[in-house]
Coordinates of C-alpha atoms in Angstrom, one line a residue:
M133 CA -32.6 86.8 -76.6
D134 CA -32.0 89.9 -78.9
L135 CA -29.8 92.5 -77.1
E136 CA -28.9 96.0 -78.2
F137 CA -25.9 98.0 -77.1
G138 CA -25.4 101.5 -77.3
I139 CA -21.8 102.6 -79.5
G140 CA -21.4 106.0 -80.1
T141 CA -24.7 107.4 -81.6
R142 CA -26.0 104.1 -82.8
T143 CA -26.6 100.7 -81.5
Q144 CA -25.1 97.0 -82.2
S145 CA -27.5 94.2 -81.7
V146 CA -26.7 90.9 -80.4
R147 CA -28.4 87.3 -80.2
V148 CA -27.8 85.6 -77.1
P149 CA -29.2 81.8 -76.9
D150 CA -31.5 82.0 -74.0
E151 CA -29.8 78.8 -72.4
N152 CA -26.5 80.7 -72.3
L153 CA -27.9 84.2 -70.7
I154 CA -27.6 84.3 -67.1
G155 CA -28.5 87.9 -67.0
V156 CA -29.2 91.4 -68.2
L157 CA -27.9 93.9 -65.5
R158 CA -30.0 96.8 -65.9
A159 CA -31.7 99.6 -63.5
A160 CA -34.2 98.4 -61.2
S161 CA -37.9 99.6 -61.9
V162 CA -38.5 103.0 -60.4
T163 CA -40.8 105.6 -60.9
A164 CA -39.8 108.7 -62.7
P165 CA -40.8 112.1 -61.7
A166 CA -43.6 113.4 -63.6
S167 CA -41.4 116.4 -64.5
E168 CA -37.7 116.8 -64.8
D169 CA -37.7 120.6 -63.9
G170 CA -40.3 119.8 -61.1
E171 CA -38.1 117.3 -59.6
I172 CA -34.9 119.8 -59.6
R173 CA -37.3 122.6 -58.0
R174 CA -38.3 120.3 -55.3
A175 CA -34.7 119.2 -54.6
L176 CA -33.6 123.0 -54.4
R177 CA -37.1 123.3 -51.9
E178 CA -36.0 120.7 -49.9
P179 CA -32.3 120.9 -49.2
I180 CA -30.8 118.0 -47.2
G181 CA -28.6 119.1 -44.2
S182 CA -28.8 122.8 -45.5
P183 CA -30.6 126.0 -45.5
R184 CA -32.3 126.8 -48.7
L185 CA -30.1 128.4 -51.4
A186 CA -31.9 132.0 -50.9
Q187 CA -30.7 131.6 -47.3
I188 CA -26.9 131.4 -48.3
V189 CA -26.1 133.8 -50.9
R190 CA -26.5 137.4 -50.8
P191 CA -27.2 139.9 -53.5
G192 CA -23.6 141.4 -54.7
E193 CA -21.9 137.9 -54.1
K194 CA -19.9 136.1 -57.0
I195 CA -21.4 132.9 -57.6
A196 CA -19.3 129.9 -59.0
V197 CA -21.3 127.0 -60.5
I198 CA -19.1 124.2 -60.9
S199 CA -20.5 121.4 -63.6
S200 CA -19.3 118.8 -65.9
D201 CA -17.8 119.0 -68.8
V202 CA -18.5 117.0 -72.2
T203 CA -17.3 113.5 -71.2
R204 CA -20.1 113.4 -68.5
P205 CA -23.6 113.0 -69.0
M206 CA -24.3 115.7 -66.3
P207 CA -28.0 117.3 -67.8
T208 CA -26.8 120.8 -66.7
A209 CA -29.1 122.5 -69.4
K210 CA -31.9 121.0 -67.5
V211 CA -30.8 122.1 -64.2
M212 CA -29.6 125.5 -64.8
P213 CA -33.1 127.2 -65.5
A214 CA -34.3 126.3 -61.7
L215 CA -31.1 127.2 -60.1
L216 CA -31.0 130.6 -62.0
D217 CA -34.5 131.2 -60.8
E218 CA -33.4 130.2 -57.0
L219 CA -30.6 132.8 -57.5
Y220 CA -32.3 135.3 -59.0
A221 CA -35.0 135.2 -56.3
A222 CA -32.4 135.5 -53.8
G223 CA -31.3 138.7 -55.7
V224 CA -28.2 137.7 -57.3
R225 CA -27.6 139.3 -60.6
P226 CA -26.8 137.5 -63.8
E227 CA -23.6 139.2 -64.2
D228 CA -22.3 137.9 -60.8
I229 CA -22.8 134.3 -61.7
T230 CA -20.3 132.3 -63.7
L231 CA -20.8 128.7 -65.0
V232 CA -17.3 126.7 -64.4
F233 CA -17.1 123.6 -66.8
G234 CA -14.8 121.4 -64.6
L235 CA -12.1 119.9 -67.2
G236 CA -9.9 117.8 -64.7
S237 CA -7.5 116.5 -67.2
H238 CA -9.5 116.6 -70.2
R239 CA -9.4 118.7 -73.2
H240 CA -10.9 122.1 -73.7
Q241 CA -14.1 122.5 -75.2
S242 CA -15.2 124.4 -78.2
D243 CA -17.9 127.5 -77.7
E244 CA -20.4 125.1 -79.3
E245 CA -20.0 122.4 -76.6
K246 CA -20.3 124.8 -74.0
R247 CA -23.3 126.2 -75.0
R248 CA -24.9 122.9 -75.6
L249 CA -24.0 122.1 -72.1
A250 CA -25.2 125.1 -70.4
G251 CA -28.5 125.2 -72.5
E252 CA -29.7 128.4 -74.5
R253 CA -30.9 130.3 -71.2
A254 CA -27.9 130.0 -69.2
W255 CA -25.6 130.8 -72.4
A256 CA -27.6 134.1 -72.8
E257 CA -27.6 135.3 -69.2
I258 CA -24.6 134.2 -67.6
R259 CA -20.9 133.7 -68.0
C260 CA -20.0 130.3 -69.0
V261 CA -16.2 129.1 -69.2
D262 CA -13.8 126.2 -68.8
S263 CA -11.7 125.6 -65.7
D264 CA -8.0 126.8 -66.3
P265 CA -5.4 124.4 -64.5
D266 CA -2.8 127.2 -65.8
D267 CA -4.5 129.8 -63.6
C268 CA -5.0 128.4 -60.0
V269 CA -4.9 129.4 -56.4
H270 CA -3.1 127.4 -53.8
L271 CA -5.0 126.9 -50.8
G272 CA -2.9 124.4 -49.0
L273 CA -2.3 120.5 -48.6
T274 CA -4.6 118.0 -47.5
R275 CA -3.5 115.6 -44.8
A276 CA -2.7 113.1 -47.6
G277 CA -0.5 115.7 -48.9
T278 CA -2.5 116.5 -51.9
P279 CA -2.3 120.1 -53.2
V280 CA -5.4 122.3 -53.2
D281 CA -5.0 124.3 -56.1
I282 CA -8.4 125.4 -57.6
T283 CA -9.1 127.4 -60.6
R284 CA -9.2 130.9 -60.1
V285 CA -12.6 131.9 -60.7
V286 CA -13.8 129.2 -58.3
A287 CA -11.4 129.6 -55.9
E288 CA -12.0 133.7 -55.6
A289 CA -15.7 133.4 -55.6
D290 CA -17.6 134.3 -52.7
R291 CA -19.9 131.1 -53.3
R292 CA -19.5 127.8 -54.8
I293 CA -22.5 125.6 -56.1
C294 CA -21.4 122.1 -57.6
L295 CA -23.6 120.1 -59.8
G296 CA -23.1 116.5 -60.6
N297 CA -24.4 113.2 -61.5
V298 CA -24.0 110.3 -59.0
E299 CA -22.9 107.0 -60.4
Y300 CA -20.3 104.5 -59.4
H301 CA -16.6 105.2 -59.7
Y302 CA -14.1 102.8 -59.8
F303 CA -11.8 104.3 -57.3
A304 CA -13.5 107.1 -55.8
G305 CA -16.9 104.8 -55.0
Y306 CA -19.6 107.1 -56.5
S307 CA -19.2 110.1 -58.7
G308 CA -20.7 113.7 -57.7
G309 CA -20.7 115.8 -54.7
A310 CA -17.3 117.3 -54.0
K311 CA -15.7 115.9 -57.3
A312 CA -16.7 118.6 -58.8
I313 CA -14.1 120.3 -56.9
M314 CA -11.5 117.7 -57.1
P315 CA -10.5 116.7 -59.7
G316 CA -13.1 118.8 -61.6
V317 CA -11.5 122.3 -61.3
S318 CA -8.1 121.2 -59.7
T319 CA -4.6 121.1 -61.4
R320 CA -3.0 117.8 -62.8
A321 CA -0.8 117.6 -60.2
A322 CA -3.5 117.7 -57.5
I323 CA -5.5 115.1 -59.1
Q324 CA -2.4 112.9 -59.8
S325 CA -1.7 113.0 -56.0
N326 CA -5.4 112.3 -55.2
H327 CA -5.8 109.5 -57.6
A328 CA -2.4 107.8 -56.3
M329 CA -4.5 106.1 -53.6
M330 CA -6.4 104.4 -56.0
I331 CA -4.0 101.3 -55.4
R332 CA -5.3 100.8 -52.1
P333 CA -8.1 98.2 -51.7
E334 CA -10.7 100.1 -50.2
A335 CA -10.4 102.6 -53.3
C336 CA -13.2 100.8 -55.4
A337 CA -16.6 101.2 -56.8
G338 CA -19.6 101.3 -54.2
N339 CA -17.1 102.0 -51.2
I340 CA -17.7 105.7 -49.7
T341 CA -17.1 105.1 -45.9
T342 CA -13.7 104.0 -45.9
N343 CA -12.5 105.1 -49.1
P344 CA -9.0 107.3 -48.9
V345 CA -9.8 108.8 -52.6
R346 CA -13.3 110.0 -51.4
A347 CA -12.0 111.0 -48.2
D348 CA -9.1 113.1 -49.7
I349 CA -11.7 114.8 -52.3
E350 CA -13.8 116.2 -49.7
E351 CA -11.1 117.2 -47.3
A352 CA -10.1 119.4 -50.5
A353 CA -13.6 120.7 -50.9
A354 CA -13.9 121.7 -47.7
M355 CA -10.3 123.8 -47.7
C356 CA -12.0 125.2 -50.8
G357 CA -15.4 125.9 -49.2
T358 CA -18.4 124.3 -51.1
D359 CA -21.7 126.0 -50.2
F360 CA -24.4 124.3 -51.7
I361 CA -24.6 121.1 -54.4
L362 CA -27.6 120.0 -56.6
N363 CA -26.7 116.6 -57.8
V364 CA -29.0 114.0 -59.9
V365 CA -29.3 110.2 -60.5
L366 CA -29.9 109.6 -64.2
G367 CA -32.0 106.5 -65.7
E368 CA -30.4 104.4 -68.3
H369 CA -31.5 107.2 -71.0
K370 CA -30.4 109.9 -69.1
E371 CA -33.6 111.1 -67.9
I372 CA -33.4 112.5 -64.1
L373 CA -34.6 110.0 -61.8
R374 CA -34.0 111.6 -58.6
A375 CA -32.6 115.1 -57.4
A376 CA -30.9 116.1 -54.1
A377 CA -29.7 119.6 -53.4
G378 CA -28.1 120.7 -49.9
D379 CA -25.0 120.0 -47.9
V380 CA -22.0 118.6 -50.1
T381 CA -21.9 115.4 -48.2
A382 CA -25.4 114.8 -46.7
A383 CA -27.3 115.3 -50.0
H384 CA -24.6 113.4 -52.0
R385 CA -24.9 110.4 -49.3
A386 CA -28.6 110.3 -50.0
L387 CA -28.2 109.8 -53.7
C388 CA -25.6 107.1 -53.3
A389 CA -28.1 105.3 -51.3
F390 CA -31.2 105.8 -53.7
L391 CA -28.4 104.8 -56.5
D392 CA -27.5 101.4 -54.8
T393 CA -31.3 100.3 -54.7
I394 CA -31.2 100.9 -58.7
Y395 CA -27.9 99.6 -59.9
L396 CA -26.2 97.5 -57.2
K397 CA -26.4 94.1 -58.9
E398 CA -25.9 90.9 -56.7
L399 CA -24.7 87.7 -58.7
S400 CA -24.2 84.1 -57.3
A401 CA -21.4 83.2 -59.7
P402 CA -19.3 85.0 -62.4
A403 CA -19.8 84.5 -66.1
D404 CA -17.6 83.3 -68.8
I405 CA -18.3 86.0 -71.0
V406 CA -19.6 89.6 -70.3
L407 CA -20.9 91.7 -72.9
V408 CA -20.6 95.4 -71.7
S409 CA -21.1 99.0 -73.1
Q410 CA -21.1 102.4 -71.7
G411 CA -24.7 102.6 -73.3
G412 CA -23.2 105.0 -76.2
A413 CA -22.5 108.8 -76.5
P414 CA -21.0 110.7 -74.6
K415 CA -19.7 108.1 -72.3
D416 CA -17.5 106.1 -74.8
L417 CA -15.9 109.0 -77.0
N418 CA -12.7 107.6 -76.0
L419 CA -11.1 104.3 -74.6
Y420 CA -10.1 106.6 -71.4
Q421 CA -13.9 107.0 -70.7
T422 CA -15.0 103.7 -72.0
Q423 CA -12.5 102.0 -69.4
K424 CA -15.3 103.0 -66.6
A425 CA -17.4 100.0 -68.1
L426 CA -14.7 97.8 -68.5
D427 CA -13.7 97.8 -64.9
N428 CA -17.3 97.2 -63.6
A429 CA -17.3 94.3 -66.1
R430 CA -14.3 92.9 -64.5
H431 CA -16.2 92.2 -61.1
A432 CA -18.4 89.7 -63.0
V433 CA -16.1 87.8 -65.4
R434 CA -14.5 84.6 -64.3
E435 CA -10.3 84.1 -64.6
G436 CA -9.9 83.1 -68.1
G437 CA -13.2 84.4 -69.4
I438 CA -13.9 86.9 -72.2
I439 CA -15.0 90.6 -71.9
V440 CA -16.6 92.3 -74.9
L441 CA -16.3 95.9 -74.6
I442 CA -18.6 98.0 -77.1
G443 CA -17.7 101.5 -77.4
S444 CA -17.0 103.9 -80.1
C445 CA -13.9 105.4 -79.2
R446 CA -14.1 107.7 -82.1
E447 CA -11.7 110.2 -80.2
G448 CA -9.1 107.6 -79.9
L449 CA -7.4 106.9 -76.3
G450 CA -8.4 110.4 -74.9
E451 CA -5.7 111.4 -72.6
R452 CA -2.0 112.1 -73.7
V453 CA -0.5 110.2 -70.5
F454 CA -2.9 107.3 -71.1
Q455 CA -1.9 106.9 -74.7
E456 CA 1.8 107.1 -74.1
W457 CA 1.4 104.1 -71.6
M458 CA -0.8 102.2 -74.0
T459 CA 1.3 102.7 -77.1
T460 CA 4.8 102.4 -75.8
S461 CA 4.8 99.6 -73.1
P462 CA 6.0 96.4 -74.2
S463 CA 3.4 94.4 -72.4
P464 CA 0.4 94.6 -69.8
E465 CA 2.8 93.5 -67.3
Y466 CA 4.9 96.2 -67.5
M467 CA 2.1 98.7 -66.9
I468 CA 1.2 97.1 -63.9
E469 CA 4.7 97.0 -62.8
R470 CA 5.6 100.4 -63.4
I471 CA 2.3 102.0 -62.0
G472 CA 4.0 100.5 -58.5
H473 CA 7.0 102.7 -58.6
D474 CA 5.8 105.5 -61.1
F475 CA 2.2 106.5 -60.4
Q476 CA 0.9 108.8 -63.1
L477 CA -2.2 110.0 -63.9
G478 CA -3.4 108.6 -67.2
G479 CA -0.8 105.7 -66.6
H480 CA -3.4 104.7 -63.9
K481 CA -6.3 103.8 -66.3
A482 CA -3.8 101.9 -68.7
A483 CA -2.7 99.8 -65.8
A484 CA -6.4 98.9 -64.6
I485 CA -7.0 97.8 -68.3
A486 CA -3.7 95.7 -67.9
M487 CA -4.8 94.1 -64.6
T488 CA -8.3 93.1 -66.5
L489 CA -6.1 91.6 -68.8
R490 CA -4.6 89.4 -66.2
K491 CA -8.0 88.1 -65.5
A492 CA -9.8 87.7 -68.9
Q493 CA -9.3 88.7 -72.6
I494 CA -10.8 92.0 -73.9
F495 CA -12.4 92.0 -77.4
L496 CA -13.2 95.4 -78.3
V497 CA -15.8 96.4 -80.8
S498 CA -15.0 100.1 -81.7
D499 CA -14.6 102.6 -84.4
L500 CA -10.6 102.2 -84.1
E501 CA -8.7 100.7 -86.8
D502 CA -7.9 96.8 -86.1
D503 CA -4.0 97.2 -86.0
F504 CA -4.2 99.8 -83.5
V505 CA -6.4 97.9 -81.3
R506 CA -4.1 94.7 -81.5
S507 CA -1.2 97.3 -80.8
I508 CA -2.8 98.1 -77.2
F509 CA -3.1 94.4 -76.3
L510 CA -6.9 94.2 -77.3
T511 CA -8.7 92.1 -79.7
P512 CA -10.5 93.7 -82.4
Q513 CA -14.0 92.6 -83.4
S514 CA -16.0 93.8 -86.5
S515 CA -19.3 93.7 -84.5
A516 CA -20.7 92.6 -81.1
Q517 CA -22.1 89.7 -82.7
A518 CA -19.0 88.4 -84.2
A519 CA -17.1 88.9 -81.0
L520 CA -19.8 86.8 -79.4
D521 CA -19.6 84.3 -81.9
E522 CA -15.7 84.3 -81.6
A523 CA -16.1 83.9 -77.4
F524 CA -18.3 80.9 -78.1
R525 CA -15.6 79.4 -80.5
Q526 CA -12.9 79.8 -78.0
L527 CA -14.9 78.9 -74.6
G528 CA -17.3 76.3 -75.9
P529 CA -21.0 76.5 -76.9
E530 CA -22.2 76.0 -72.9
A531 CA -20.5 79.0 -72.0
K532 CA -22.6 81.5 -69.8
V533 CA -23.1 85.1 -70.8
L534 CA -23.9 88.1 -68.9
A535 CA -24.7 91.4 -70.4
M536 CA -24.3 94.9 -69.1
P537 CA -25.7 97.5 -71.6
F538 CA -25.0 100.6 -69.3
G539 CA -21.9 98.9 -67.9
G540 CA -20.6 102.1 -66.3
S541 CA -23.8 102.2 -64.4
T542 CA -24.2 98.9 -63.1
L543 CA -22.2 97.2 -60.5
P544 CA -21.9 93.4 -60.1
R545 CA -21.2 92.0 -56.8
I546 CA -20.5 88.4 -56.6
T547 CA -22.1 87.1 -53.4
A548 CA -21.1 83.3 -53.5

């Protein structure tokens, strides 16, 4: 079978013998809405666990709309027209609305990036800014000791509306919901405190009921005050499949349940070789983001197997601390040992890669230089096909292959 994997804005083709291929993890078939804009407006008309937005906001109030930055596929530009219409109908003035892109620990964005994310209408009508981790308001501590430090434009707003897309998250369970607040518009120290709980076994993809990271996130959002959310689930080609609006928890959980019907994939046995990609840009801009697909693939590969990770990483490693850990550690084992006594945001992803290396080799097909890839304990390959051929050479011609073309979205679960 010929398979295609996104890498940046292009694709890589791979031919896998039919007798070796045990599966291609893709979204279950679902009927897309007739209109993406219509689906957004339906969600706003039918909020879950909450009154309509027009019954919550008041004329003269300062409204902060928090959405994702350039590293996330949240289609803010598609969502904003309907949301603005809803706010304007309630008497809110354009000059009282600020669209805030939650950077978390990511880099600042250019005006062109912000404009593209916001869409032409929002960019022209309202203020659009990045969150500022250096200008925050301290609102207290969660029960876990996480400081609730929220960027000022959000903390001092009268109303907060969170946007986001819901997909699996490797230690928060799912993205979306209250994550727009924590880590979206929080400080690095706050994010580090929250993410330190990732080492607990309950902090894993697909778990939301007993997940300490998610519980801490939602406590922080409650302390800040979250009045309304508008979240979406996206298809493989980033089209909107379902939207939900309303209460920060109830609307989010409805989309988590919907996501499971599409992307949770049960397997009877692990694979020898896993071919995995984030699906292309923007989710493979750097290794820091591409690691999400790698972590999902880890659940599907056998001990001693090979993961072929396909991702552009054209911006390099993507985060300062992550880069320091990956480039200065003498071995993968050192990173695992270090995270146990020196948790650092950024270092946590380096340790996660190291833990995957304990289980399997990682072949990387990327735009990075080969020598650099080797220096961070991965094996460079010139193409996805070359990587698969080498994996067969090492593991034998009978090796079983699993393909995950949208690895950051599909979550394998071994049932045997």
